[in-house]
Structures are given as C-alpha cells and as structure tokens.
CSV table of C-alpha atoms in Angstrom, one decimal:
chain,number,residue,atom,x,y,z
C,256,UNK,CA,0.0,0.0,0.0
C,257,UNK,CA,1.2,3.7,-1.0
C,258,UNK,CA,1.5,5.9,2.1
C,259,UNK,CA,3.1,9.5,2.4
C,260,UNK,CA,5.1,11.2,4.3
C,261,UNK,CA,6.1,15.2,4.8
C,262,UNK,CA,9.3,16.6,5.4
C,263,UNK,CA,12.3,18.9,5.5
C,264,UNK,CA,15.7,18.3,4.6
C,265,UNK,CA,17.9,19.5,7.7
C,266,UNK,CA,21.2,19.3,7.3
C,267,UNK,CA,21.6,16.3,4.6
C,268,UNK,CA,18.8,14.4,6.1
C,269,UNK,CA,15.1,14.3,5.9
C,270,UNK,CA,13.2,15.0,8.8
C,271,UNK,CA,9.5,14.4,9.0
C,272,UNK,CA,6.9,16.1,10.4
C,273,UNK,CA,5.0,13.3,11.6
C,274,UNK,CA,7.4,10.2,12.4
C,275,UNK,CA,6.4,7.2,9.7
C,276,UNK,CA,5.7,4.3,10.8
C,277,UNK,CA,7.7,2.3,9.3
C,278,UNK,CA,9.3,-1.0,9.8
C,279,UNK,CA,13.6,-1.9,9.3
C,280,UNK,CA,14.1,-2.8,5.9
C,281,UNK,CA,11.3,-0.5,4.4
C,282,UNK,CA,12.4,0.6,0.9
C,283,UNK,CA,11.0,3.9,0.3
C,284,UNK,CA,10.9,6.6,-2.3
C,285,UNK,CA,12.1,10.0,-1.7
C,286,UNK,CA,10.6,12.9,-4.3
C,287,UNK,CA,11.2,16.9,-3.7
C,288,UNK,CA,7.8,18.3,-3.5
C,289,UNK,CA,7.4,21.5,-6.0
C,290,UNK,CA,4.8,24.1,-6.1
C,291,UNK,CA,3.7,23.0,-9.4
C,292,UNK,CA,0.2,24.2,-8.2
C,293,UNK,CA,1.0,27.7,-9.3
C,294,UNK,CA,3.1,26.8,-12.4
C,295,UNK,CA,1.2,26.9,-16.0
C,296,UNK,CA,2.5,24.7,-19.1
C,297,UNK,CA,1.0,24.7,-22.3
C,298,UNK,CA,0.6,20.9,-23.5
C,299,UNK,CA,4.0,20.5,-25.2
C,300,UNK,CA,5.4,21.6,-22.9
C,301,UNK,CA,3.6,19.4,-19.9
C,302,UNK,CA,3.7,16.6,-22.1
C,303,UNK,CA,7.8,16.6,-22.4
C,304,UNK,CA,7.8,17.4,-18.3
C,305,UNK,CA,5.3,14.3,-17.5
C,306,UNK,CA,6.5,12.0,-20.2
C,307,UNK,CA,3.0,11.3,-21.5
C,308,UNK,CA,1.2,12.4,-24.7
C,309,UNK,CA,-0.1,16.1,-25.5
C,310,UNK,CA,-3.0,14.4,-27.0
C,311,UNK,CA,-4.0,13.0,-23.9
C,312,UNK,CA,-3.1,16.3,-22.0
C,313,UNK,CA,-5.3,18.2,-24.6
C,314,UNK,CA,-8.1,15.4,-23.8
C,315,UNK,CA,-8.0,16.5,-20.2
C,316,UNK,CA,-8.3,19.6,-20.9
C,317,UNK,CA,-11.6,19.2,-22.9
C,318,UNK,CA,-13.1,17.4,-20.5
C,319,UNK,CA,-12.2,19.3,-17.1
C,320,UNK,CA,-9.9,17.1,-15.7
C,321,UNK,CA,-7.2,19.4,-15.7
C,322,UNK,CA,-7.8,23.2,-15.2
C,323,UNK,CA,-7.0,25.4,-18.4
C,324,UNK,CA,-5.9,29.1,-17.4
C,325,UNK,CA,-8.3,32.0,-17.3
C,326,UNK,CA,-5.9,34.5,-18.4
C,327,UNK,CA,-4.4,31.7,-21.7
C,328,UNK,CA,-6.8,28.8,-22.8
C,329,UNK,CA,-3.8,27.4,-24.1
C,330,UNK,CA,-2.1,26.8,-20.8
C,331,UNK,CA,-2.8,24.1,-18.1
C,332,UNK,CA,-2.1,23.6,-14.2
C,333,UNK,CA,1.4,21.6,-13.7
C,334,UNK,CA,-0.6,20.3,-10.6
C,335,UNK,CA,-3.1,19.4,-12.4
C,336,UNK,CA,-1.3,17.3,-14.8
C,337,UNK,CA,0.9,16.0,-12.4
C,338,UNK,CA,-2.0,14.0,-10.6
C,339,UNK,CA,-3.9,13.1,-13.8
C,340,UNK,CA,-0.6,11.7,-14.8
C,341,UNK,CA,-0.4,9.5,-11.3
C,342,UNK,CA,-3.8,8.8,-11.6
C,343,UNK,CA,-3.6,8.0,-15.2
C,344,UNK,CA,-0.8,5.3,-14.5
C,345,UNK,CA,-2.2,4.0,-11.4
C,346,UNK,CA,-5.5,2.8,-13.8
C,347,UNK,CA,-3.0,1.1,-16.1
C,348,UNK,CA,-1.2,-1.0,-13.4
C,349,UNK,CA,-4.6,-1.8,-12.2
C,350,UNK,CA,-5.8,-3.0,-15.1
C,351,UNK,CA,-2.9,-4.9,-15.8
C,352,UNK,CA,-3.1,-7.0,-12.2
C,353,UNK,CA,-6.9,-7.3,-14.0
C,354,UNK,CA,-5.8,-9.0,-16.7
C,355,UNK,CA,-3.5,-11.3,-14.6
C,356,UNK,CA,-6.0,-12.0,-12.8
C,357,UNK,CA,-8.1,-13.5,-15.2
C-alpha cells in the first residue's frame, strides 16, 4: 500500500513532520515536493515534463480534468497534470493486475 510522508531536509537528512511508521528494511521513495500548483504549461510543454502524450493532455483539458488558465486557454495547471498523470498510471497497473488476474 502507497502511504506519504512530509518533510524537511535539515542538514543532509530528511526529517519528517509526523514520524512514519515504518518498519527496518522498508524501501521507500524520496521525491522533492514542487509548487507546481501555481506553475502553468501549455501541452507540449507538460507533455515533455510528465512524459506522456499532449494528445491525452489536450483530452483532459476538454473534459475538465485538468484546469485550463483563465488569463491563456492554451495553458494548463502543472498540478493538475501531475496528478492526472499519477492517476492516469495507477489505472493502467490496475488494469494490468486485472488481466493477470483473469
């Protein structure tokens, strides 16, 4: 099961602001956290960020998922695509443990 933590780095090491609970061994995944919710991309330039199609960035767009810009329909959140992205993925594993499955 995915689970998340928060923290700082202090010093070289990563300090938490809620201790994990977590047992020896654990392998775990460390990402920098970026404010990409204030960041706008048009859908070249998400798509070459995210690694995923511009055609399926612009499909998002179209149908809400991801928010388009007020000020420049042809810009989309970062934050937005990010978790579409995640989301996006996390379907296709599924699907594949599906068909395993069967």
């Amino acid at each position: 099961m995915l689970q998340t933590y928060q923290g700082v780095i202090k010093n070289g090491a990563v300090v938490f602001l809620k201790p994990p609970k977590l047992t020896n061994g654990t392998r775990v995944l460390i990402m920098p956290q970026n404010d990409s919710e204030k960041e706008w991309l048009t859908a070249a330039q998400a798509a070459k960020r995210f690694q995923i199609a511009a055609a399926l960035i612009r499909q998002w767009m179209k149908s809400g998922k991801v928010r388009v810009a007020p000020h420049d329909i042809k810009l989309v959140n970062a934050g937005d695509v990010e978790d579409a992205v995640e989301q996006h993925e996390l379907l296709g594993l599924s699907m594949q443990v599906i068909k395993r499955e069967e």
